[in-house]
Coordinates of C-alpha atoms in Angstrom, one line a residue:
F171 CA 103.0 87.8 -16.8
I172 CA 99.8 86.1 -15.7
D173 CA 99.6 84.2 -19.1
R174 CA 103.3 83.2 -18.9
H175 CA 103.2 81.9 -15.5
A176 CA 99.8 79.9 -16.3
R177 CA 101.2 78.6 -19.7
E178 CA 104.3 77.2 -17.9
H179 CA 102.3 75.7 -15.4
W180 CA 100.2 74.0 -18.0
E181 CA 103.3 72.8 -20.0
R182 CA 104.8 71.2 -16.6
L183 CA 101.5 69.3 -15.9
G184 CA 100.6 68.5 -19.4
L185 CA 97.5 70.3 -19.6
Q186 CA 95.7 71.9 -22.7
P187 CA 93.4 75.2 -22.0
S188 CA 90.2 76.0 -23.7
E189 CA 89.8 78.2 -26.4
V190 CA 89.1 82.0 -25.7
C191 CA 85.3 82.9 -25.0
T192 CA 83.3 84.5 -27.7
D193 CA 82.7 88.3 -27.4
A194 CA 79.1 87.6 -26.2
E195 CA 80.3 85.5 -23.3
F196 CA 82.9 88.1 -22.5
V197 CA 80.9 91.2 -22.3
R198 CA 78.4 89.4 -19.9
R199 CA 81.1 87.9 -18.0
A200 CA 83.2 91.3 -17.5
F201 CA 79.9 93.1 -16.5
L202 CA 78.9 90.7 -13.9
D203 CA 82.3 90.0 -12.4
C204 CA 83.3 93.6 -12.4
I205 CA 80.4 95.5 -11.5
G206 CA 77.7 93.1 -10.6
T207 CA 75.3 94.2 -13.1
L208 CA 74.2 93.0 -16.5
P209 CA 74.8 94.9 -19.8
S210 CA 72.2 96.4 -21.5
P211 CA 71.0 94.9 -24.9
A212 CA 72.2 98.2 -26.7
R213 CA 75.6 97.9 -25.0
I214 CA 75.8 94.1 -26.2
T215 CA 74.9 95.0 -29.5
R216 CA 77.5 97.8 -29.9
F217 CA 80.2 95.7 -28.5
L218 CA 79.7 92.8 -30.8
A219 CA 79.3 95.2 -33.7
S220 CA 82.6 96.6 -33.0
K221 CA 85.7 95.8 -35.1
D222 CA 88.1 97.5 -32.8
E223 CA 90.9 94.7 -32.0
N224 CA 91.2 96.2 -28.6
K225 CA 87.6 96.5 -27.6
R226 CA 87.9 93.9 -24.6
A227 CA 90.6 96.1 -23.1
G228 CA 88.5 99.2 -23.9
L229 CA 85.4 97.8 -22.2
I230 CA 87.3 96.6 -19.1
D231 CA 88.8 100.4 -18.6
E232 CA 85.0 101.6 -19.0
L233 CA 84.0 99.2 -16.4
L234 CA 86.6 100.2 -14.2
G235 CA 86.3 104.0 -14.9
L236 CA 89.9 104.3 -16.2
T237 CA 89.5 105.7 -19.8
G238 CA 89.6 109.4 -18.4
D239 CA 86.5 110.0 -20.6
P240 CA 83.5 111.2 -18.6
Q241 CA 81.3 110.1 -21.6
R242 CA 82.7 106.4 -21.4
D243 CA 83.4 105.9 -17.5
L244 CA 79.7 105.9 -16.7
H245 CA 79.8 102.8 -14.3
T246 CA 81.6 104.3 -11.3
K247 CA 78.1 103.8 -9.2
E248 CA 77.9 100.3 -9.9
W249 CA 81.6 99.6 -9.3
V250 CA 81.6 101.4 -6.1
A251 CA 78.3 99.6 -5.0
Y252 CA 79.4 96.2 -5.8
W253 CA 82.8 96.4 -4.1
A254 CA 81.4 98.3 -0.9
M255 CA 79.0 95.3 -0.6
K256 CA 82.0 92.8 -0.9
W257 CA 84.1 95.0 1.6
G258 CA 81.2 95.3 3.8
D259 CA 80.7 91.6 3.9
L260 CA 84.5 91.1 5.1
L261 CA 84.4 93.8 7.6
K262 CA 81.2 92.5 9.0
N263 CA 79.4 95.9 8.7
N264 CA 76.1 95.3 10.4
R265 CA 73.7 97.5 12.4
K266 CA 73.2 94.6 15.0
K267 CA 76.9 95.0 15.8
A268 CA 77.2 98.8 15.0
G269 CA 74.1 100.2 15.4
D270 CA 72.3 102.2 12.6
S271 CA 74.6 105.2 12.8
G272 CA 77.8 103.1 13.0
M273 CA 76.8 100.9 10.1
W274 CA 75.9 103.9 7.8
A275 CA 79.2 105.7 8.8
M276 CA 81.2 102.6 7.9
H277 CA 79.1 101.7 4.8
N278 CA 79.7 105.5 3.4
W279 CA 83.4 105.6 4.2
I280 CA 84.0 102.5 2.3
R281 CA 82.0 103.9 -0.7
Q282 CA 83.8 107.1 -0.4
S283 CA 87.2 105.1 -0.3
L284 CA 86.5 103.2 -3.4
R285 CA 85.3 106.4 -5.1
K286 CA 88.7 108.1 -4.4
N287 CA 90.3 104.8 -5.6
T288 CA 92.0 104.8 -2.2
P289 CA 95.1 102.4 -2.3
V290 CA 94.5 99.3 -0.4
D291 CA 97.3 99.7 2.1
Q292 CA 95.9 103.1 2.9
F293 CA 92.3 101.7 3.3
V294 CA 93.5 99.0 5.6
R295 CA 95.9 101.5 7.7
E296 CA 92.7 103.5 8.2
L297 CA 90.9 100.6 9.7
I298 CA 93.5 99.2 12.1
T299 CA 94.4 102.8 13.6
A300 CA 90.9 104.2 13.6
Q301 CA 89.8 106.3 16.5
G302 CA 87.2 109.0 17.1
S303 CA 83.5 109.1 16.9
V304 CA 81.8 106.0 15.6
F305 CA 79.1 108.2 14.2
E306 CA 81.6 110.7 12.1
N307 CA 84.3 108.1 11.6
G308 CA 83.3 105.2 9.6
P309 CA 86.5 103.0 10.1
V310 CA 86.1 103.3 13.9
N311 CA 83.4 100.7 13.7
F312 CA 86.0 98.1 12.9
I313 CA 87.4 98.6 16.4
A314 CA 84.2 99.4 18.4
Y315 CA 80.8 97.5 18.5
G316 CA 77.4 97.6 20.1
P317 CA 75.8 94.3 20.8
R318 CA 72.2 95.7 20.9
P319 CA 70.7 98.7 19.2
T320 CA 70.3 100.2 22.7
D321 CA 73.8 99.8 23.9
L322 CA 76.7 102.1 23.8
P323 CA 79.6 100.8 21.5
V324 CA 82.5 99.5 23.2
V325 CA 86.1 98.5 22.1
A326 CA 85.9 95.0 20.9
P327 CA 88.1 92.5 22.8
A328 CA 91.7 92.6 21.8
T329 CA 91.7 88.9 21.0
D330 CA 88.7 89.4 18.5
L331 CA 90.6 92.2 16.8
A332 CA 93.6 90.1 16.4
E333 CA 91.7 87.4 14.9
T334 CA 89.9 89.5 12.4
T335 CA 93.0 91.4 11.6
A336 CA 95.1 88.4 10.7
Q337 CA 92.2 86.7 8.8
I338 CA 91.0 89.7 6.7
F339 CA 94.2 91.4 5.9
L340 CA 96.8 88.7 6.2
G341 CA 94.8 85.6 5.2
V342 CA 96.0 83.9 8.5
R343 CA 93.5 82.0 10.7
L344 CA 95.0 82.3 14.1
Q345 CA 91.8 81.2 16.1
C346 CA 93.4 77.7 17.0
A347 CA 96.4 79.4 18.7
R348 CA 94.1 81.0 21.3
C349 CA 94.3 77.9 23.2
H350 CA 97.1 75.9 21.9
H351 CA 99.7 75.7 19.4
H352 CA 98.5 75.9 15.8
P353 CA 98.0 72.4 14.7
F354 CA 99.0 73.3 11.0
E355 CA 101.0 76.4 11.3
V356 CA 103.9 77.8 13.2
Y357 CA 101.9 80.0 15.2
S358 CA 101.8 79.5 18.8
Q359 CA 99.8 81.0 21.8
D360 CA 102.8 83.4 22.1
D361 CA 102.2 84.7 18.6
Y362 CA 98.4 85.0 19.1
Y363 CA 98.6 87.0 22.3
G364 CA 101.4 89.1 21.1
L365 CA 99.2 90.2 18.2
A366 CA 96.3 90.9 20.5
A367 CA 98.5 93.0 22.7
F368 CA 98.6 95.8 20.0
F369 CA 94.8 96.3 20.7
T370 CA 95.0 96.5 24.5
Q371 CA 95.4 100.2 25.0
L372 CA 91.9 101.5 23.7
E373 CA 89.0 102.7 25.4
S374 CA 85.5 104.0 24.3
K375 CA 83.6 106.9 26.0
P376 CA 79.9 107.7 25.5
T377 CA 79.0 111.1 23.9
T378 CA 76.0 113.1 23.2
T379 CA 77.5 115.3 20.4
F380 CA 74.6 113.8 17.9
G381 CA 71.5 113.7 20.6
E382 CA 68.6 112.0 19.2
L383 CA 70.4 111.1 15.9
G384 CA 71.7 107.8 17.5
F385 CA 73.8 106.5 20.2
D386 CA 77.5 107.6 19.9
A387 CA 80.9 106.9 21.6
T388 CA 84.5 107.8 20.7
V389 CA 87.3 105.5 20.5
S390 CA 90.6 106.6 21.9
V391 CA 94.1 105.6 23.1
R392 CA 94.4 105.6 26.8
G393 CA 98.1 104.6 27.0
T394 CA 97.8 101.9 29.4
G395 CA 96.6 98.2 29.1
S396 CA 98.0 94.7 28.6
I397 CA 97.0 91.2 28.1
K398 CA 98.2 88.2 30.0
H399 CA 99.3 84.7 28.7
P400 CA 96.6 82.5 29.7
R401 CA 99.0 79.5 30.9
R402 CA 101.9 81.3 32.1
G403 CA 100.2 84.2 33.8
T404 CA 102.6 86.9 32.5
I405 CA 102.1 90.0 30.6
V406 CA 102.7 89.4 26.6
K407 CA 104.7 92.1 24.9
P408 CA 103.1 93.2 21.3
K409 CA 104.9 91.1 18.8
L410 CA 104.5 90.9 15.0
L411 CA 103.8 87.5 13.7
H412 CA 107.1 85.9 12.7
G413 CA 108.7 89.3 13.9
K414 CA 110.0 91.1 16.8
E415 CA 108.6 92.4 19.9
I416 CA 107.7 96.2 19.8
D417 CA 109.0 98.7 22.3
E418 CA 106.0 100.1 24.0
T419 CA 107.6 103.3 25.2
A420 CA 108.3 104.3 21.6
H421 CA 104.8 104.8 20.3
D422 CA 101.6 106.6 21.6
D423 CA 99.5 104.2 19.8
L424 CA 100.7 100.7 19.6
R425 CA 98.6 100.1 16.6
T426 CA 100.7 102.5 14.4
P427 CA 103.7 99.8 14.1
L428 CA 101.3 97.0 13.5
A429 CA 99.6 98.9 10.9
N430 CA 102.8 99.8 9.1
W431 CA 104.0 96.3 9.1
V432 CA 100.7 94.8 7.9
T433 CA 100.7 97.0 5.0
S434 CA 104.4 97.1 4.2
P435 CA 105.3 96.4 0.6
N436 CA 107.7 93.7 2.0
N437 CA 104.8 91.9 4.0
Q438 CA 104.0 89.0 1.5
L439 CA 101.3 87.9 3.8
F440 CA 99.3 90.9 3.0
T441 CA 100.1 91.5 -0.5
R442 CA 99.7 87.6 -1.5
N443 CA 96.4 87.9 0.6
I444 CA 94.8 91.0 -1.4
A445 CA 96.2 89.5 -4.6
N446 CA 94.8 86.1 -4.1
R447 CA 91.1 87.4 -2.7
V448 CA 90.6 89.3 -6.0
W449 CA 92.1 86.7 -8.2
A450 CA 89.5 84.3 -6.5
H451 CA 86.8 86.7 -7.2
F452 CA 87.4 86.9 -11.0
L453 CA 88.4 83.4 -11.6
G454 CA 86.1 81.6 -9.2
V455 CA 88.7 80.0 -7.0
G456 CA 91.7 81.2 -5.2
L457 CA 95.4 80.5 -6.0
V458 CA 95.2 79.6 -2.3
D459 CA 91.8 77.9 -1.3
P460 CA 90.2 78.9 0.9
V461 CA 91.3 82.5 0.4
D462 CA 91.6 83.3 3.9
D463 CA 93.9 80.3 4.9
L464 CA 97.4 81.1 3.6
R465 CA 99.9 78.7 5.4
A466 CA 102.7 76.4 4.4
T467 CA 100.6 73.2 4.6
N468 CA 98.1 74.8 2.1
P469 CA 100.1 76.2 -0.7
P470 CA 99.0 78.0 -3.8
S471 CA 98.5 75.9 -7.0
N472 CA 100.6 78.4 -8.9
P473 CA 103.2 79.9 -6.3
K474 CA 105.0 81.9 -9.1
L475 CA 101.8 83.4 -10.4
L476 CA 100.7 84.3 -6.9
D477 CA 104.0 86.1 -6.2
A478 CA 103.9 87.9 -9.4
L479 CA 100.5 89.3 -9.0
A480 CA 101.6 90.4 -5.5
R481 CA 104.7 92.1 -6.8
D482 CA 102.7 93.8 -9.5
F483 CA 100.2 95.1 -6.9
V484 CA 102.9 96.3 -5.0
S485 CA 104.6 98.0 -7.8
H486 CA 101.4 99.8 -8.9
K487 CA 101.0 101.3 -5.2
F488 CA 98.3 99.1 -4.0
G489 CA 95.8 99.9 -6.9
L490 CA 92.7 97.7 -6.6
K491 CA 91.7 98.8 -10.0
H492 CA 94.9 98.2 -11.5
L493 CA 94.9 94.6 -10.2
M494 CA 91.6 94.0 -11.6
R495 CA 92.5 95.3 -14.8
R496 CA 95.6 93.2 -14.9
I497 CA 93.5 90.0 -14.2
M498 CA 90.7 90.9 -16.6
N499 CA 92.9 91.6 -19.6
S500 CA 94.6 88.2 -19.1
H501 CA 94.3 85.4 -21.7
V502 CA 93.6 83.3 -18.7
Y503 CA 90.6 85.2 -17.6
Q504 CA 89.0 85.1 -21.0
L505 CA 89.1 81.5 -21.6
S506 CA 86.0 79.8 -22.5
S507 CA 83.7 78.2 -19.7
L508 CA 83.6 75.0 -21.4
P509 CA 86.2 72.8 -20.5
R510 CA 88.0 70.0 -22.4
P511 CA 86.9 66.7 -21.5
E512 CA 90.3 65.9 -19.5
N513 CA 89.9 69.2 -17.5
A514 CA 86.2 69.0 -16.7
E515 CA 86.8 68.2 -13.0
Q516 CA 89.7 70.5 -12.3
T517 CA 89.3 74.1 -11.0
R518 CA 92.6 75.0 -9.6
F519 CA 94.8 75.3 -12.7
Y520 CA 92.4 77.6 -14.8
T521 CA 92.6 75.7 -18.0
H522 CA 88.8 77.0 -18.5
Y523 CA 86.9 79.9 -16.7
N524 CA 85.2 78.5 -13.8
V525 CA 81.4 78.8 -13.7
K526 CA 80.3 80.2 -10.6
R527 CA 77.0 81.3 -9.1
L528 CA 75.7 84.8 -9.0
P529 CA 75.5 86.4 -5.6
A530 CA 72.2 86.8 -4.2
E531 CA 72.2 90.5 -4.5
V532 CA 73.5 90.2 -8.2
L533 CA 70.9 87.7 -9.1
F534 CA 68.1 89.8 -7.6
D535 CA 69.2 92.7 -9.7
A536 CA 69.5 90.7 -12.6
I537 CA 65.9 89.5 -12.4
D538 CA 64.7 93.1 -11.7
F539 CA 66.5 94.2 -14.9
A540 CA 65.4 91.4 -17.1
C541 CA 61.9 92.0 -16.0
G542 CA 62.1 95.6 -16.3
T543 CA 61.0 96.1 -12.6
R544 CA 62.3 98.0 -9.6
E545 CA 62.2 96.5 -6.0
K546 CA 61.0 98.5 -3.0
F547 CA 63.3 97.5 -0.1
P548 CA 62.1 98.9 3.3
R549 CA 63.7 102.1 4.5
V550 CA 65.5 103.0 1.3
P551 CA 64.1 104.8 -1.7
L552 CA 62.5 103.0 -4.6
G553 CA 65.2 101.9 -7.1
T554 CA 67.9 101.2 -4.6
R555 CA 69.4 98.1 -6.0
A556 CA 70.1 94.9 -3.9
I557 CA 74.0 95.6 -4.3
E558 CA 73.5 99.0 -2.9
L559 CA 72.0 97.9 0.5
P560 CA 74.5 98.7 3.3
D561 CA 73.9 95.8 5.3
P562 CA 71.7 92.4 5.5
N563 CA 69.0 93.7 7.7
F564 CA 66.6 94.8 4.8
E565 CA 64.0 92.1 4.9
S566 CA 64.0 89.8 1.8
Y567 CA 63.5 86.1 1.8
F568 CA 64.8 85.7 -1.5
L569 CA 68.3 87.2 -0.8
D570 CA 68.5 85.2 2.5
T571 CA 67.3 82.0 0.6
L572 CA 69.9 82.6 -1.9
G573 CA 72.9 82.9 0.2
R574 CA 73.2 86.5 1.4
P575 CA 75.5 86.5 4.6
Q576 CA 74.4 87.9 7.8
R577 CA 78.0 89.4 8.3
I578 CA 78.4 87.6 11.6
V579 CA 82.1 86.0 10.7
A580 CA 84.8 87.7 8.9
C581 CA 84.9 84.9 6.4
E582 CA 84.0 84.7 2.8
C583 CA 82.7 81.2 3.3
E584 CA 79.7 83.0 5.0
R585 CA 78.1 83.7 1.6
T586 CA 76.8 80.3 0.8
A587 CA 77.0 79.1 -2.9
E588 CA 75.7 75.5 -2.3
P589 CA 72.2 74.6 -3.8
N590 CA 69.3 73.5 -1.8
L591 CA 65.6 72.9 -2.5
A592 CA 64.3 76.2 -1.1
Q593 CA 66.5 78.0 -3.8
V594 CA 65.3 75.8 -6.6
L595 CA 61.5 76.7 -5.5
Q596 CA 62.4 80.3 -5.3
I597 CA 63.7 80.2 -8.9
A598 CA 61.0 77.8 -10.2
N599 CA 57.9 79.5 -8.7
G600 CA 58.7 81.9 -6.0
E601 CA 56.7 85.0 -5.2
V602 CA 59.3 87.5 -6.4
L603 CA 59.8 86.1 -9.7
Q604 CA 56.1 85.6 -10.3
R605 CA 55.4 89.3 -9.2
K606 CA 58.1 90.8 -11.5
L607 CA 57.2 88.6 -14.6
T608 CA 53.5 89.7 -14.2
D609 CA 54.1 93.4 -13.3
E610 CA 51.8 95.6 -15.4
N611 CA 54.8 98.0 -15.9
G612 CA 57.3 95.4 -16.6
R613 CA 59.2 94.2 -19.7
V614 CA 56.8 91.3 -20.6
A615 CA 53.8 93.9 -20.5
S616 CA 55.6 96.4 -22.4
I617 CA 56.5 93.5 -25.3
V618 CA 52.8 92.4 -25.4
K619 CA 51.7 96.1 -25.8
R620 CA 54.1 97.1 -28.3
D621 CA 52.8 94.0 -30.3
L622 CA 56.2 92.8 -31.3
E623 CA 56.7 89.9 -33.7
D624 CA 57.6 86.7 -31.7
T625 CA 61.3 86.6 -33.1
A626 CA 62.0 90.3 -32.1
A627 CA 60.1 89.6 -28.6
L628 CA 62.1 86.3 -27.9
R629 CA 65.4 88.0 -28.9
E630 CA 64.8 90.9 -26.7
L631 CA 63.9 88.8 -23.8
Y632 CA 67.0 86.6 -24.4

């Protein structure tokens, strides 16, 4: 259905797509997009030599761990690490916000959820309704935060939680409606504070359960609490976006009806948002762009395709891997990155694969892999990859220069992709690259020691 809707759109606009990419392009693209990891030379050789007509689909299932064969499903660790990094960015998982214990708890919970292939609706519901210890229960750190490592975590302001929930899970930027009617949308201050009202009955209390292991607190529902409209001064009732007010007396935890509505199969804001975010990752730009700005005045480039993706996502029980498999198996995803001359400047209609920058962490790991070296990041074991780091507070000038986000805002735009001179200098003659190229145990040294012929040596390096 992806290819059908894309083809109909091309015909309507008089566009001609590029040819399908080569197997050599595809194997590299699939590995980097799906698990943030380069394929080994041996895996590339085996893939290119295969005569199996379905080898691309087979490779996709291997990368996603969906073959059911333990001998083939070998990339679970990399897939979990890469997508935990992406969720960590969105959820602002950061020790400066949550403390060391909270950050690790959230990171480990995300990884465990991905490892179990937890449906996205359940994943989001656990975040919105989280309570308990920030040390023991990772998703509580979505609700609570500690501004400095020495402070006890407190519940985030209801307004912040409303904005973050809307932007991450619904793709709606509500910030403007905090002070006035949204200039580009239908949302008013009533909508803004109605959403915030769902988070007003929470409290945090310190606990010494873990002693010197780290500061801890528990988040719980106290049953009372409200928020006032800033202009009228009246109490605002909990109200769903574009929906009805919620009877506060009917629920022990006001977040329960909110979570049920957010993750409902009938909530197009949620289903289209998740589908659009995953599509944007694999195709380089969202059907709605920016990905977290779904509104009537920012329509998708192909509405029928986005709706079909969302419906398919729901019909397959909110499975993240299913959504990825569906996209990667499409003809659209497998097009060449070389555009036809008339399509060179367009990115929104997917007539060719949109070339995109490697994320900083993926690039760092790729350099390590190519050079046959292992980086030692502070406070984690040797061999820990950049995509496995739980937050951005592991010192690396290279990663920061190449666009690693600091996880301060819940926006994918925080990960910078714009080039600058500092990045060029890092790649051209930076300390990291020089150190790895000249490592006495690295790939270049190994090739020299093995005294390979020039042709063989160059092929291995390439």
